[in-house]
Amino acid sequence: GMQEQRPVPVVAADGLARYYLRILDEHGLAPPFAPIQCPVEELHACFPPGHFDVVHIRNALDHVFDPLLGIERMLHVVRAGGWVLLRHARNEGVPGHFRNGLHQWAFDTIECPESQAASREGGCVPSFLV
């Protein structure tokens, strides 16, 4: 039979939420999911361990003080077997020599060589590079 469709609960959190909310309020706007004030490095203090099925950050990890700690905190609040999704431009801090305000970090991936990509027995695992 058909499965019942239920809304997916969404929680938005951001280290700059208080500023966004003020700007939205000044313009009489209400976002579909109002963010709560919580920097990624503090997720463990804002949410219990394993609280989420999916934790997603897009074009923001390169703006934080400590991106590796941020990833660790995301892993802390996602359930075992859940997903942590990172969506960012590659090496965004490089063109501005890491001086352009929010782009303090550069992210990239290290891919497996073609010969090992077809078969994981070669021991190569695609990696995330900060």
Short mmCIF file of C-alpha atoms in Angstrom, two decimals:
data_model
loop_
_atom_site.label_atom_id
_atom_site.label_comp_id
_atom_site.label_asym_id
_atom_site.label_seq_id
_atom_site.Cartn_x
_atom_site.Cartn_y
_atom_site.Cartn_z
CA GLY A 1 0.00 0.00 0.00
CA MET A 2 0.86 3.65 0.03
CA GLN A 3 2.97 4.98 2.82
CA GLU A 4 1.63 7.85 4.85
CA GLN A 5 3.41 11.08 3.99
CA ARG A 6 4.52 12.98 7.05
CA PRO A 7 6.31 16.32 7.18
CA VAL A 8 10.01 16.10 7.86
CA PRO A 9 10.96 18.15 10.91
CA VAL A 10 13.69 20.68 10.12
CA VAL A 11 15.86 22.47 12.67
CA ALA A 12 18.02 25.35 11.45
CA ALA A 13 20.99 26.45 13.55
CA ASP A 14 23.59 29.12 12.81
CA GLY A 15 26.22 31.03 14.72
CA LEU A 16 24.83 34.27 13.23
CA ALA A 17 21.14 33.45 13.69
CA ARG A 18 20.47 36.43 15.99
CA TYR A 19 21.63 38.79 13.23
CA TYR A 20 19.62 37.06 10.51
CA LEU A 21 16.50 37.11 12.66
CA ARG A 22 16.87 40.83 13.32
CA ILE A 23 17.26 41.58 9.59
CA LEU A 24 14.27 39.39 8.73
CA ASP A 25 12.20 41.10 11.44
CA GLU A 26 13.18 44.57 10.19
CA HIS A 27 11.84 43.62 6.76
CA GLY A 28 8.72 41.87 8.03
CA LEU A 29 9.86 38.46 6.76
CA ALA A 30 9.44 35.07 8.38
CA PRO A 31 11.63 32.18 7.20
CA PRO A 32 10.02 28.73 6.85
CA PHE A 33 12.44 27.46 9.52
CA ALA A 34 13.73 30.17 11.86
CA PRO A 35 17.33 29.41 12.86
CA ILE A 36 18.38 29.08 16.46
CA GLN A 37 21.59 30.71 17.67
CA CYS A 38 24.16 27.90 17.77
CA PRO A 39 27.61 27.90 16.15
CA VAL A 40 28.61 24.57 14.63
CA GLU A 41 31.40 24.20 17.20
CA GLU A 42 28.71 24.34 19.95
CA LEU A 43 26.20 21.86 18.51
CA HIS A 44 26.95 19.45 21.37
CA ALA A 45 25.70 22.09 23.84
CA CYS A 46 22.56 22.90 21.80
CA PHE A 47 21.40 19.33 21.02
CA PRO A 48 21.72 15.92 22.66
CA PRO A 49 23.95 13.20 21.18
CA GLY A 50 22.38 11.35 18.23
CA HIS A 51 19.51 13.85 18.00
CA PHE A 52 19.35 14.08 14.17
CA ASP A 53 19.03 11.65 11.29
CA VAL A 54 20.76 14.11 8.94
CA VAL A 55 23.04 17.06 9.68
CA HIS A 56 23.69 19.37 6.73
CA ILE A 57 25.98 22.36 6.31
CA ARG A 58 26.26 24.26 3.05
CA ASN A 59 28.75 26.98 2.16
CA ALA A 60 29.39 27.77 5.82
CA LEU A 61 32.07 25.47 7.23
CA ASP A 62 34.78 27.64 5.66
CA HIS A 63 33.41 30.58 7.71
CA VAL A 64 33.81 29.02 11.17
CA PHE A 65 36.68 29.30 13.63
CA ASP A 66 37.46 25.58 13.73
CA PRO A 67 36.03 23.48 10.86
CA LEU A 68 37.44 20.17 12.12
CA LEU A 69 35.83 20.71 15.51
CA GLY A 70 32.62 21.65 13.67
CA ILE A 71 32.66 18.33 11.81
CA GLU A 72 33.30 16.52 15.10
CA ARG A 73 30.30 18.29 16.67
CA MET A 74 28.09 17.40 13.69
CA LEU A 75 29.09 13.75 14.10
CA HIS A 76 28.17 14.04 17.80
CA VAL A 77 24.58 15.16 17.15
CA VAL A 78 23.79 12.78 14.26
CA ARG A 79 22.47 9.31 15.12
CA ALA A 80 24.56 6.21 14.49
CA GLY A 81 24.07 5.36 10.81
CA GLY A 82 22.85 8.89 10.06
CA TRP A 83 24.29 11.31 7.53
CA VAL A 84 26.52 14.37 7.82
CA LEU A 85 26.36 16.25 4.52
CA LEU A 86 28.98 18.89 3.64
CA ARG A 87 28.35 21.05 0.55
CA HIS A 88 31.01 23.64 -0.22
CA ALA A 89 32.89 25.16 -3.11
CA ARG A 90 36.37 23.72 -3.53
CA ASN A 91 39.25 25.85 -2.24
CA GLU A 92 37.10 28.96 -1.89
CA GLY A 93 39.60 30.74 0.38
CA VAL A 94 42.51 30.40 -2.04
CA PRO A 95 41.71 33.20 -4.56
CA GLY A 96 41.50 35.82 -1.78
CA HIS A 97 44.56 34.41 0.01
CA PHE A 98 42.29 33.69 3.00
CA ARG A 99 41.86 37.43 3.66
CA ASN A 100 38.33 37.82 2.30
CA GLY A 101 36.31 37.98 5.50
CA LEU A 102 34.43 34.75 5.82
CA HIS A 103 36.57 32.49 3.64
CA GLN A 104 39.23 31.49 6.15
CA TRP A 105 39.61 27.87 5.01
CA ALA A 106 39.85 25.89 1.80
CA PHE A 107 38.27 22.45 1.35
CA ASP A 108 39.01 19.85 -1.28
CA THR A 109 38.93 16.10 -1.77
CA ILE A 110 41.69 13.66 -2.58
CA GLU A 111 40.37 11.20 -5.14
CA CYS A 112 41.51 7.62 -5.64
CA PRO A 113 43.51 6.82 -8.76
CA GLU A 114 41.39 5.27 -11.55
CA SER A 115 42.94 1.84 -10.98
CA GLN A 116 41.89 1.84 -7.32
CA ALA A 117 38.58 3.67 -7.79
CA ALA A 118 37.05 0.72 -9.68
CA SER A 119 37.95 -1.66 -6.88
CA ARG A 120 38.21 -0.62 -3.24
CA GLU A 121 40.57 -3.54 -2.50
CA GLY A 122 43.43 -1.20 -3.38
CA GLY A 123 42.94 0.46 -0.02
CA CYS A 124 42.26 3.97 -1.33
CA VAL A 125 39.41 5.84 0.31
CA PRO A 126 38.42 9.26 -1.04
CA SER A 127 39.39 11.80 1.62
CA PHE A 128 38.38 15.26 2.72
CA LEU A 129 41.18 17.82 2.88
CA VAL A 130 41.17 21.08 4.90
#
